[in-house]
Amino acid sequence: MTTPRKTQRGSARQQVSRTVDPARYDDVRSRGVLLCVDNVSVSFDGFKALNNLSLLLEEGELRCLIGPNGAGKTTLQDVITGKTRPDSGSVFLVGDPRELTLLSEHEIARLGIGRKFQKPTVFAEHTVLENLELALAGGKGVFGSLWRALRGEQRERIDEVLRIIGLVEHASRPAGALSHGQKQWLEIGMLLAQDPRVLLIDEPVAGMTHQEMERTAELLDGLAGKHTVVVVEHDMDFVRSIARRVTVLHEGSVLAEGSMDQVQRDPRVVEVYLGESC
Amino acid sequence: MDTSILARFVRLHDRRGWTAFGACAVLLLLVLPLTLPDYLVPLLGKFLCFAIAAIAIDLIWGFTGILSLGHGVFFALGGYAIGMYLMLEIGTAGVYRSNLPDFMVFLDWKELPWFWRGFDNFGFAVLMALLVPGVIAFVFGYFAFRSRIRGVYFSIITQALTYAAMLLFFRNETGFGGNNGLTDFKHIYGYSLSDPATKTGLFVISGAALLLVYLGSRYLVCSKLGRVLRAVRDDEAKVRFMGYDPLRYKLFVWTLSAVLCGLAGALYVPQVGIINPGEMQPAASIEMAIWVAVGGRGTLFGAAAGALVVNGAKSVFTGLAPELWLYVLGATFVLIPVLAPRGIAAYGGVLAQLLRGRRAVADTPRPPEPDREAEESVVTEGSAEVRP
Ligand SMILES: Nc1ncnc2c1ncn2[C@@H]1O[C@H](COP(=O)(O)OP(=O)(O)OP(=O)(O)O)[C@@H](O)[C@H]1O
Ligand SMILES: [Mg+2]
């Protein structure tokens, strides 16, 4: 069942093929690339939020995405997760023939792309445990969820995630009662339970205390390797503490890419960030 | 920890909850049928049908966050299906001594329209009472949810749905008796409808249906499906990014809700002896939503209690000052969100706590989690207090 969606979109979409020609990713596969964003443009009422943006993400890497306000970081995540349909361009997982920009959100999620929003979004009236249960990979059908109970290994997986995010004692509290930082961790925990291949995380440490930030850095560090993690963040100290590779976005395209030191020395980046302590 | 369905069923309530449920069952199936004066049996039986409809609306509104202001149409369709059976069951005992229902003779129709075929069979009529509302809800829901119509827009088109259906059924040519509807029933399944024993029998069946619908709904909202529904209610976008297709969930519970409402209508018609397009008035559907708002959204038991309380009050009021009832109803709709946003079920919970001498907690009654030891079931104990 495909759903025609009320997504934010600009002009009419050009014709895109439903499947991706394997030849297109053969050359990048050898370099360990997992997710390909190819020449994507999005415009809102004529304003180009993304402008022929291309990006390659390698399997298991932790990538930081930085850029000034309005650079298009959130829009890029919206495109990858199916929330926004681009005007042109293509997004695909290497080795998988499906064109992601034509799938709906839940289909993309089931392919293994998880996302954490800028604001913490947990289900406030569900308990911490129920939040994790909902996120758990598999069993997303209607009738399965009516008849089936949690299996032993699923329960163990939830317990494991609870330990990782340090919320074991809070398991049966409603998530709405958690502190801001705990909510953010719960949301990261939900992504862990979902066990996606690619994790998109938008501004995880905004509003966090220094201690909470360190804990979050540890968490994200632990995620990389097993998952491909993309972190959008404004806090440069935080980025420096976790980043291996940094991509700088500006006005909807990639301005620079490299190690933190490299991009910081890049004069174009300095110019964009003029006045900011980068 | 893979538990059998049976074990999960037992854990739907704690001991106190099951006791309350058992008490209600004894009351509905034994005490009331034996003690009620004859004239009250159909009246209370009618209320039980409303309680079923209220539970159906609670599933879609309280748990899934979709306010339907058109459930009267599903209720009426269930009622019409049984009404058609009852019409044909009259046989040649009608005014015109014809095989055809009186209104068809009056319209000078010579034979039964094709869509009346089969309705002389009781089983077929019951099946249709469930199937027709279900199919219509499914088709309507599919297009509405697929277009991501939400909130007040959805509520408005459900009003339009029931209004359109009402206009259709008002027409004589549609073939359902026009504005008089279907009435003058004589027998059901061979039993005379004027016999007090038949009325008591219908009351007991309605009571049993209410208890079963309650238990089934309780099972549903305590399952993972119920947790997904509440998640859809609270943040549909997030649910989508977690890999669920909200369309399917909404469609499932929406269709189920319509089927249950059809069941309620099917039980209602033999007890009141008439079904006409008045049941499809937009106001009728709004009234149904008010029962749930008064009783407490997302509590099942509270919704059922709300239907009983509001309709009890309505019976009293329309006896005393009929012209005032609509004002009372309107005021209730306005005041309930202000005074008791969680309905009377929440007050029931507070009352129960006070009676046990504990500190009152005015928190949302939550169903216990089925995968762990059922703790306190505030829902049941609370609502048990507000039952009349
Ligand atoms: N739905 C929309 N309609 C119109 N314009 C939009 C919409 N969403 C985003 N934009 C615009 O697109 C541009 C890119 O927005 P985006 O949210 O992707 O930036 P960002 O890099 O995430 O910024 P921030 O650091 O502030 O979160 C902004 O100028 C924004 O105003
Ligand atoms: Mg942003």
PDB file of C-alpha atoms in Angstrom, chain A:
ATOM      1  CA  MET A   1       0.000   0.000   0.000  1.00  0.00           C
ATOM      2  CA  THR A   2       1.628   3.202  -1.047  1.00  0.00           C
ATOM      3  CA  THR A   3       0.287   6.409   0.295  1.00  0.00           C
ATOM      4  CA  PRO A   4       0.140   9.631  -1.620  1.00  0.00           C
ATOM      5  CA  ARG A   5       1.394  12.024   0.956  1.00  0.00           C
ATOM      6  CA  LYS A   6       0.929  15.579   1.973  1.00  0.00           C
ATOM      7  CA  THR A   7       4.616  16.190   2.235  1.00  0.00           C
ATOM      8  CA  GLN A   8       6.294  19.486   1.994  1.00  0.00           C
ATOM      9  CA  ARG A   9       7.404  19.783  -1.520  1.00  0.00           C
ATOM     10  CA  GLY A  10       8.139  22.421  -4.014  1.00  0.00           C
ATOM     11  CA  SER A  11       7.658  22.079  -7.736  1.00  0.00           C
ATOM     12  CA  ALA A  12       6.405  18.911  -9.370  1.00  0.00           C
ATOM     13  CA  ARG A  13       8.753  15.997  -9.103  1.00  0.00           C
ATOM     14  CA  GLN A  14      10.587  14.904 -12.177  1.00  0.00           C
ATOM     15  CA  GLN A  15      10.244  11.282 -13.189  1.00  0.00           C
ATOM     16  CA  VAL A  16      12.353   9.020 -10.958  1.00  0.00           C
ATOM     17  CA  SER A  17      12.869   5.350 -11.469  1.00  0.00           C
ATOM     18  CA  ARG A  18      11.545   3.110  -8.707  1.00  0.00           C
ATOM     19  CA  THR A  19      14.655   1.002  -8.599  1.00  0.00           C
ATOM     20  CA  VAL A  20      18.290   1.881  -8.473  1.00  0.00           C
ATOM     21  CA  ASP A  21      20.618   0.551 -11.132  1.00  0.00           C
ATOM     22  CA  PRO A  22      23.223  -1.576  -9.294  1.00  0.00           C
ATOM     23  CA  ALA A  23      25.895  -0.153 -11.584  1.00  0.00           C
ATOM     24  CA  ARG A  24      25.389   3.143  -9.813  1.00  0.00           C
ATOM     25  CA  TYR A  25      26.700   1.856  -6.544  1.00  0.00           C
ATOM     26  CA  ASP A  26      29.248  -0.699  -7.690  1.00  0.00           C
ATOM     27  CA  ASP A  27      32.093   1.777  -7.568  1.00  0.00           C
ATOM     28  CA  VAL A  28      31.236   3.133  -4.127  1.00  0.00           C
ATOM     29  CA  ARG A  29      30.555  -0.282  -2.608  1.00  0.00           C
ATOM     30  CA  SER A  30      34.254  -1.126  -2.667  1.00  0.00           C
ATOM     31  CA  ARG A  31      34.825   1.950  -0.521  1.00  0.00           C
ATOM     32  CA  GLY A  32      32.428   0.622   2.113  1.00  0.00           C
ATOM     33  CA  VAL A  33      29.703   3.125   1.389  1.00  0.00           C
ATOM     34  CA  LEU A  34      26.299   2.296   2.864  1.00  0.00           C
ATOM     35  CA  LEU A  35      24.047   5.259   2.142  1.00  0.00           C
ATOM     36  CA  CYS A  36      24.142   7.380  -0.959  1.00  0.00           C
ATOM     37  CA  VAL A  37      22.535  10.788  -1.234  1.00  0.00           C
ATOM     38  CA  ASP A  38      22.854  11.760  -4.855  1.00  0.00           C
ATOM     39  CA  ASN A  39      22.316  15.268  -6.175  1.00  0.00           C
ATOM     40  CA  VAL A  40      19.266  16.029  -4.074  1.00  0.00           C
ATOM     41  CA  SER A  41      17.414  19.336  -4.335  1.00  0.00           C
ATOM     42  CA  VAL A  42      14.483  20.526  -2.268  1.00  0.00           C
ATOM     43  CA  SER A  43      12.799  23.860  -2.588  1.00  0.00           C
ATOM     44  CA  PHE A  44      10.109  25.441  -0.492  1.00  0.00           C
ATOM     45  CA  ASP A  45       8.169  28.048  -2.434  1.00  0.00           C
ATOM     46  CA  GLY A  46      11.138  28.736  -4.633  1.00  0.00           C
ATOM     47  CA  PHE A  47      13.622  28.806  -1.765  1.00  0.00           C
ATOM     48  CA  LYS A  48      16.260  26.130  -2.242  1.00  0.00           C
ATOM     49  CA  ALA A  49      16.684  24.391   1.110  1.00  0.00           C
ATOM     50  CA  LEU A  50      18.869  21.709  -0.480  1.00  0.00           C
ATOM     51  CA  ASN A  51      20.818  22.469  -3.602  1.00  0.00           C
ATOM     52  CA  ASN A  52      22.231  19.510  -5.539  1.00  0.00           C
ATOM     53  CA  LEU A  53      23.485  17.969  -2.364  1.00  0.00           C
ATOM     54  CA  SER A  54      25.457  14.730  -2.509  1.00  0.00           C
ATOM     55  CA  LEU A  55      26.731  12.773   0.443  1.00  0.00           C
ATOM     56  CA  LEU A  56      28.215   9.311   0.957  1.00  0.00           C
ATOM     57  CA  LEU A  57      28.040   7.579   4.325  1.00  0.00           C
ATOM     58  CA  GLU A  58      30.266   4.628   5.087  1.00  0.00           C
ATOM     59  CA  GLU A  59      29.210   1.528   6.937  1.00  0.00           C
ATOM     60  CA  GLY A  60      29.736   1.962  10.676  1.00  0.00           C
ATOM     61  CA  GLU A  61      31.089   5.505  10.606  1.00  0.00           C
ATOM     62  CA  LEU A  62      30.145   8.327  12.928  1.00  0.00           C
ATOM     63  CA  ARG A  63      29.641  11.456  10.895  1.00  0.00           C
ATOM     64  CA  CYS A  64      29.011  14.890  12.236  1.00  0.00           C
ATOM     65  CA  LEU A  65      26.964  17.292  10.200  1.00  0.00           C
ATOM     66  CA  ILE A  66      27.465  20.934  11.017  1.00  0.00           C
ATOM     67  CA  GLY A  67      26.477  24.188   9.419  1.00  0.00           C
ATOM     68  CA  PRO A  68      24.855  27.473  10.330  1.00  0.00           C
ATOM     69  CA  ASN A  69      21.123  27.790  11.014  1.00  0.00           C
ATOM     70  CA  GLY A  70      19.063  27.106   7.938  1.00  0.00           C
ATOM     71  CA  ALA A  71      21.867  25.268   6.162  1.00  0.00           C
ATOM     72  CA  GLY A  72      19.537  22.371   5.422  1.00  0.00           C
ATOM     73  CA  LYS A  73      20.654  19.799   7.988  1.00  0.00           C
ATOM     74  CA  THR A  74      17.180  18.907   9.197  1.00  0.00           C
ATOM     75  CA  THR A  75      15.804  19.006   5.675  1.00  0.00           C
ATOM     76  CA  LEU A  76      18.444  16.499   4.603  1.00  0.00           C
ATOM     77  CA  GLN A  77      17.285  14.128   7.348  1.00  0.00           C
ATOM     78  CA  ASP A  78      13.695  14.699   6.309  1.00  0.00           C
ATOM     79  CA  VAL A  79      14.559  13.633   2.775  1.00  0.00           C
ATOM     80  CA  ILE A  80      16.430  10.508   3.861  1.00  0.00           C
ATOM     81  CA  THR A  81      13.606   9.375   6.140  1.00  0.00           C
ATOM     82  CA  GLY A  82      10.830  10.049   3.651  1.00  0.00           C
ATOM     83  CA  LYS A  83       9.233  12.984   5.432  1.00  0.00           C
ATOM     84  CA  THR A  84      10.012  15.372   2.603  1.00  0.00           C
ATOM     85  CA  ARG A  85      10.090  14.398  -1.042  1.00  0.00           C
ATOM     86  CA  PRO A  86      12.868  16.070  -2.975  1.00  0.00           C
ATOM     87  CA  ASP A  87      12.281  17.843  -6.278  1.00  0.00           C
ATOM     88  CA  SER A  88      15.117  15.899  -7.821  1.00  0.00           C
ATOM     89  CA  GLY A  89      17.887  13.556  -6.874  1.00  0.00           C
ATOM     90  CA  SER A  90      18.032  10.118  -5.411  1.00  0.00           C
ATOM     91  CA  VAL A  91      18.723   8.409  -2.093  1.00  0.00           C
ATOM     92  CA  PHE A  92      19.523   4.721  -1.745  1.00  0.00           C
ATOM     93  CA  LEU A  93      21.192   2.125   0.400  1.00  0.00           C
ATOM     94  CA  VAL A  94      24.074   0.440  -1.345  1.00  0.00           C
ATOM     95  CA  GLY A  95      23.057  -3.111  -2.270  1.00  0.00           C
ATOM     96  CA  ASP A  96      19.351  -2.388  -2.052  1.00  0.00           C
ATOM     97  CA  PRO A  97      17.539  -1.599  -5.292  1.00  0.00           C
ATOM     98  CA  ARG A  98      14.777   0.533  -3.756  1.00  0.00           C
ATOM     99  CA  GLU A  99      14.721   4.264  -4.314  1.00  0.00           C
ATOM    100  CA  LEU A 100      14.161   5.713  -0.856  1.00  0.00           C
ATOM    101  CA  THR A 101      12.667   8.983  -2.020  1.00  0.00           C
ATOM    102  CA  LEU A 102       9.662   7.047  -3.304  1.00  0.00           C
ATOM    103  CA  LEU A 103       8.991   5.043  -0.148  1.00  0.00           C
ATOM    104  CA  SER A 104       6.848   6.086   2.770  1.00  0.00           C
ATOM    105  CA  GLU A 105       8.211   6.782   6.222  1.00  0.00           C
ATOM    106  CA  HIS A 106       7.430   3.433   7.787  1.00  0.00           C
ATOM    107  CA  GLU A 107       8.860   1.547   4.839  1.00  0.00           C
ATOM    108  CA  ILE A 108      12.117   3.451   5.107  1.00  0.00           C
ATOM    109  CA  ALA A 109      12.165   2.852   8.856  1.00  0.00           C
ATOM    110  CA  ARG A 110      11.747  -0.878   8.262  1.00  0.00           C
ATOM    111  CA  LEU A 111      14.694  -0.814   5.857  1.00  0.00           C
ATOM    112  CA  GLY A 112      16.803   0.168   8.826  1.00  0.00           C
ATOM    113  CA  ILE A 113      16.965   3.945   8.941  1.00  0.00           C
ATOM    114  CA  GLY A 114      16.186   5.374  12.347  1.00  0.00           C
ATOM    115  CA  ARG A 115      15.862   8.969  13.345  1.00  0.00           C
ATOM    116  CA  LYS A 116      15.891  11.110  16.411  1.00  0.00           C
ATOM    117  CA  PHE A 117      14.218  14.465  16.223  1.00  0.00           C
ATOM    118  CA  GLN A 118      15.623  17.755  17.419  1.00  0.00           C
ATOM    119  CA  LYS A 119      13.112  17.941  20.268  1.00  0.00           C
ATOM    120  CA  PRO A 120      12.974  14.844  22.402  1.00  0.00           C
ATOM    121  CA  THR A 121       9.926  12.912  21.294  1.00  0.00           C
ATOM    122  CA  VAL A 122       9.082  10.048  23.563  1.00  0.00           C
ATOM    123  CA  PHE A 123       5.611   8.781  24.327  1.00  0.00           C
ATOM    124  CA  ALA A 124       4.969  10.652  27.542  1.00  0.00           C
ATOM    125  CA  GLU A 125       2.094   8.500  28.763  1.00  0.00           C
ATOM    126  CA  HIS A 126       3.777   5.207  28.010  1.00  0.00           C
ATOM    127  CA  THR A 127       6.282   3.855  30.492  1.00  0.00           C
ATOM    128  CA  VAL A 128       9.975   3.807  29.629  1.00  0.00           C
ATOM    129  CA  LEU A 129       9.691   0.077  29.085  1.00  0.00           C
ATOM    130  CA  GLU A 130       6.686   0.441  26.786  1.00  0.00           C
ATOM    131  CA  ASN A 131       8.527   3.082  24.775  1.00  0.00           C
ATOM    132  CA  LEU A 132      11.348   0.633  24.179  1.00  0.00           C
ATOM    133  CA  GLU A 133       8.929  -2.181  23.434  1.00  0.00           C
ATOM    134  CA  LEU A 134       7.278  -0.084  20.730  1.00  0.00           C
ATOM    135  CA  ALA A 135      10.636   0.717  19.201  1.00  0.00           C
ATOM    136  CA  LEU A 136      11.856  -2.875  19.157  1.00  0.00           C
ATOM    137  CA  ALA A 137      12.759  -4.192  15.717  1.00  0.00           C
ATOM    138  CA  GLY A 138      10.199  -6.449  14.037  1.00  0.00           C
ATOM    139  CA  GLY A 139       6.571  -7.230  14.772  1.00  0.00           C
ATOM    140  CA  LYS A 140       5.148  -3.985  13.451  1.00  0.00           C
ATOM    141  CA  GLY A 141       2.007  -5.557  11.987  1.00  0.00           C
ATOM    142  CA  VAL A 142      -1.497  -5.101  13.345  1.00  0.00           C
ATOM    143  CA  PHE A 143      -2.460  -8.687  14.072  1.00  0.00           C
ATOM    144  CA  GLY A 144       0.874  -9.781  15.437  1.00  0.00           C
ATOM    145  CA  SER A 145       0.696  -7.004  17.972  1.00  0.00           C
ATOM    146  CA  LEU A 146      -2.793  -8.091  18.969  1.00  0.00           C
ATOM    147  CA  TRP A 147      -1.933 -11.713  19.777  1.00  0.00           C
ATOM    148  CA  ARG A 148       1.772 -11.914  20.471  1.00  0.00           C
ATOM    149  CA  ALA A 149       3.459 -11.217  23.778  1.00  0.00           C
ATOM    150  CA  LEU A 150       7.071 -10.155  24.227  1.00  0.00           C
ATOM    151  CA  ARG A 151       9.442 -13.034  23.645  1.00  0.00           C
ATOM    152  CA  GLY A 152      12.197 -13.809  26.094  1.00  0.00           C
ATOM    153  CA  GLU A 153      14.998 -12.522  23.920  1.00  0.00           C
ATOM    154  CA  GLN A 154      13.087  -9.346  23.193  1.00  0.00           C
ATOM    155  CA  ARG A 155      12.673  -8.746  26.900  1.00  0.00           C
ATOM    156  CA  GLU A 156      16.403  -9.352  27.343  1.00  0.00           C
ATOM    157  CA  ARG A 157      17.183  -6.899  24.579  1.00  0.00           C
ATOM    158  CA  ILE A 158      15.044  -4.265  26.309  1.00  0.00           C
ATOM    159  CA  ASP A 159      16.826  -4.902  29.601  1.00  0.00           C
ATOM    160  CA  GLU A 160      20.147  -4.545  27.830  1.00  0.00           C
ATOM    161  CA  VAL A 161      19.131  -1.232  26.293  1.00  0.00           C
ATOM    162  CA  LEU A 162      17.836  -0.040  29.667  1.00  0.00           C
ATOM    163  CA  ARG A 163      21.271  -0.727  31.127  1.00  0.00           C
ATOM    164  CA  ILE A 164      23.076   1.029  28.287  1.00  0.00           C
ATOM    165  CA  ILE A 165      21.008   4.186  28.628  1.00  0.00           C
ATOM    166  CA  GLY A 166      21.084   3.972  32.419  1.00  0.00           C
ATOM    167  CA  LEU A 167      17.342   3.955  32.976  1.00  0.00           C
ATOM    168  CA  VAL A 168      16.904   0.545  34.612  1.00  0.00           C
ATOM    169  CA  GLU A 169      15.338   1.986  37.760  1.00  0.00           C
ATOM    170  CA  HIS A 170      13.003   4.127  35.685  1.00  0.00           C
ATOM    171  CA  ALA A 171      11.638   1.309  33.532  1.00  0.00           C
ATOM    172  CA  SER A 172       8.080   1.462  34.814  1.00  0.00           C
ATOM    173  CA  ARG A 173       7.821   5.251  35.078  1.00  0.00           C
ATOM    174  CA  PRO A 174       5.883   7.181  32.463  1.00  0.00           C
ATOM    175  CA  ALA A 175       8.386   8.676  30.065  1.00  0.00           C
ATOM    176  CA  GLY A 176       6.844  12.103  30.545  1.00  0.00           C
ATOM    177  CA  ALA A 177       8.162  12.125  34.110  1.00  0.00           C
ATOM    178  CA  LEU A 178      11.809  11.830  33.023  1.00  0.00           C
ATOM    179  CA  SER A 179      14.225  14.742  33.015  1.00  0.00           C
ATOM    180  CA  HIS A 180      15.138  16.363  29.712  1.00  0.00           C
ATOM    181  CA  GLY A 181      18.436  14.503  29.482  1.00  0.00           C
ATOM    182  CA  GLN A 182      16.844  11.188  30.369  1.00  0.00           C
ATOM    183  CA  LYS A 183      14.266  11.686  27.653  1.00  0.00           C
ATOM    184  CA  GLN A 184      17.032  12.234  25.127  1.00  0.00           C
ATOM    185  CA  TRP A 185      18.718   9.027  26.245  1.00  0.00           C
ATOM    186  CA  LEU A 186      15.463   7.139  26.149  1.00  0.00           C
ATOM    187  CA  GLU A 187      15.057   8.284  22.590  1.00  0.00           C
ATOM    188  CA  ILE A 188      18.542   7.093  21.746  1.00  0.00           C
ATOM    189  CA  GLY A 189      17.651   3.847  23.516  1.00  0.00           C
ATOM    190  CA  MET A 190      14.570   3.533  21.338  1.00  0.00           C
ATOM    191  CA  LEU A 191      16.812   3.828  18.304  1.00  0.00           C
ATOM    192  CA  LEU A 192      19.058   1.128  19.744  1.00  0.00           C
ATOM    193  CA  ALA A 193      16.056  -1.147  20.247  1.00  0.00           C
ATOM    194  CA  GLN A 194      14.994  -0.447  16.690  1.00  0.00           C
ATOM    195  CA  ASP A 195      18.492  -1.584  15.705  1.00  0.00           C
ATOM    196  CA  PRO A 196      18.735   0.377  12.476  1.00  0.00           C
ATOM    197  CA  ARG A 197      21.678   0.330  10.080  1.00  0.00           C
ATOM    198  CA  VAL A 198      21.682   4.086   9.772  1.00  0.00           C
ATOM    199  CA  LEU A 199      20.920   6.419  12.648  1.00  0.00           C
ATOM    200  CA  LEU A 200      20.139  10.077  12.084  1.00  0.00           C
ATOM    201  CA  ILE A 201      20.367  12.166  15.222  1.00  0.00           C
ATOM    202  CA  ASP A 202      19.401  15.816  15.291  1.00  0.00           C
ATOM    203  CA  GLU A 203      20.963  18.008  17.983  1.00  0.00           C
ATOM    204  CA  PRO A 204      21.187  15.435  20.773  1.00  0.00           C
ATOM    205  CA  VAL A 205      22.842  17.640  23.395  1.00  0.00           C
ATOM    206  CA  ALA A 206      20.860  20.855  23.050  1.00  0.00           C
ATOM    207  CA  GLY A 207      19.791  21.875  26.530  1.00  0.00           C
ATOM    208  CA  MET A 208      21.937  19.302  28.291  1.00  0.00           C
ATOM    209  CA  THR A 209      24.194  19.829  31.282  1.00  0.00           C
ATOM    210  CA  HIS A 210      27.903  19.201  30.819  1.00  0.00           C
ATOM    211  CA  GLN A 211      27.706  15.851  32.559  1.00  0.00           C
ATOM    212  CA  GLU A 212      24.763  14.729  30.491  1.00  0.00           C
ATOM    213  CA  MET A 213      26.679  15.744  27.404  1.00  0.00           C
ATOM    214  CA  GLU A 214      29.617  13.539  28.296  1.00  0.00           C
ATOM    215  CA  ARG A 215      27.305  10.635  28.892  1.00  0.00           C
ATOM    216  CA  THR A 216      25.676  11.251  25.511  1.00  0.00           C
ATOM    217  CA  ALA A 217      29.063  11.369  23.791  1.00  0.00           C
ATOM    218  CA  GLU A 218      29.840   7.958  25.287  1.00  0.00           C
ATOM    219  CA  LEU A 219      26.507   6.609  24.118  1.00  0.00           C
ATOM    220  CA  LEU A 220      26.983   7.806  20.555  1.00  0.00           C
ATOM    221  CA  ASP A 221      30.533   6.545  20.507  1.00  0.00           C
ATOM    222  CA  GLY A 222      29.257   3.124  21.506  1.00  0.00           C
ATOM    223  CA  LEU A 223      26.738   3.209  18.691  1.00  0.00           C
ATOM    224  CA  ALA A 224      29.231   3.813  15.913  1.00  0.00           C
ATOM    225  CA  GLY A 225      30.827   0.718  14.453  1.00  0.00           C
ATOM    226  CA  LYS A 226      27.708  -1.375  14.712  1.00  0.00           C
ATOM    227  CA  HIS A 227      25.614   1.376  13.183  1.00  0.00           C
ATOM    228  CA  THR A 228      26.230   4.216  10.790  1.00  0.00           C
ATOM    229  CA  VAL A 229      25.552   7.318  12.830  1.00  0.00           C
ATOM    230  CA  VAL A 230      24.952  10.834  11.579  1.00  0.00           C
ATOM    231  CA  VAL A 231      24.881  13.502  14.249  1.00  0.00           C
ATOM    232  CA  VAL A 232      23.751  17.052  13.608  1.00  0.00           C
ATOM    233  CA  GLU A 233      25.043  19.358  16.268  1.00  0.00           C
ATOM    234  CA  HIS A 234      25.793  23.010  16.860  1.00  0.00           C
ATOM    235  CA  ASP A 235      27.891  22.564  19.966  1.00  0.00           C
ATOM    236  CA  MET A 236      31.445  22.572  18.589  1.00  0.00           C
ATOM    237  CA  ASP A 237      33.067  21.214  21.740  1.00  0.00           C
ATOM    238  CA  PHE A 238      30.715  18.285  21.575  1.00  0.00           C
ATOM    239  CA  VAL A 239      31.412  17.749  17.886  1.00  0.00           C
ATOM    240  CA  ARG A 240      35.137  17.832  18.541  1.00  0.00           C
ATOM    241  CA  SER A 241      34.741  15.271  21.317  1.00  0.00           C
ATOM    242  CA  ILE A 242      33.041  12.685  19.117  1.00  0.00           C
ATOM    243  CA  ALA A 243      33.770  13.481  15.504  1.00  0.00           C
ATOM    244  CA  ARG A 244      35.945  11.513  13.218  1.00  0.00           C
ATOM    245  CA  ARG A 245      34.648  12.981   9.988  1.00  0.00           C
ATOM    246  CA  VAL A 246      32.803  16.235   9.700  1.00  0.00           C
ATOM    247  CA  THR A 247      30.639  17.502   6.861  1.00  0.00           C
ATOM    248  CA  VAL A 248      29.870  21.193   6.693  1.00  0.00           C
ATOM    249  CA  LEU A 249      26.618  22.189   5.026  1.00  0.00           C
ATOM    250  CA  HIS A 250      25.947  25.690   3.813  1.00  0.00           C
ATOM    251  CA  GLU A 251      22.959  26.972   1.885  1.00  0.00           C
ATOM    252  CA  GLY A 252      21.829  23.517   0.994  1.00  0.00           C
ATOM    253  CA  SER A 253      25.063  22.022  -0.286  1.00  0.00           C
ATOM    254  CA  VAL A 254      28.214  20.474   1.087  1.00  0.00           C
ATOM    255  CA  LEU A 255      30.798  23.168   1.728  1.00  0.00           C
ATOM    256  CA  ALA A 256      33.596  21.047   3.122  1.00  0.00           C
ATOM    257  CA  GLU A 257      34.292  17.578   4.394  1.00  0.00           C
ATOM    258  CA  GLY A 258      37.145  16.080   6.381  1.00  0.00           C
ATOM    259  CA  SER A 259      38.517  15.787   9.899  1.00  0.00           C
ATOM    260  CA  MET A 260      37.571  18.443  12.407  1.00  0.00           C
ATOM    261  CA  ASP A 261      40.987  20.073  12.100  1.00  0.00           C
ATOM    262  CA  GLN A 262      40.841  20.104   8.318  1.00  0.00           C
ATOM    263  CA  VAL A 263      37.457  21.731   8.063  1.00  0.00           C
ATOM    264  CA  GLN A 264      38.314  24.239  10.755  1.00  0.00           C
ATOM    265  CA  ARG A 265      41.287  25.411   8.730  1.00  0.00           C
ATOM    266  CA  ASP A 266      39.242  25.642   5.561  1.00  0.00           C
ATOM    267  CA  PRO A 267      38.914  29.362   4.778  1.00  0.00           C
ATOM    268  CA  ARG A 268      35.426  28.988   3.299  1.00  0.00           C
ATOM    269  CA  VAL A 269      34.226  27.371   6.494  1.00  0.00           C
ATOM    270  CA  VAL A 270      35.824  30.088   8.565  1.00  0.00           C
ATOM    271  CA  GLU A 271      34.052  32.677   6.482  1.00  0.00           C
ATOM    272  CA  VAL A 272      30.658  31.016   6.899  1.00  0.00           C
ATOM    273  CA  TYR A 273      31.171  30.714  10.600  1.00  0.00           C
ATOM    274  CA  LEU A 274      32.640  34.213  10.933  1.00  0.00           C
ATOM    275  CA  GLY A 275      32.092  35.413  14.422  1.00  0.00           C
ATOM    276  CA  GLU A 276      31.381  31.975  15.776  1.00  0.00           C
ATOM    277  CA  SER A 277      34.011  30.303  17.916  1.00  0.00           C
ATOM    278  CA  CYS A 278      34.768  27.416  15.683  1.00  0.00           C
TER     279      CYS A 278
END
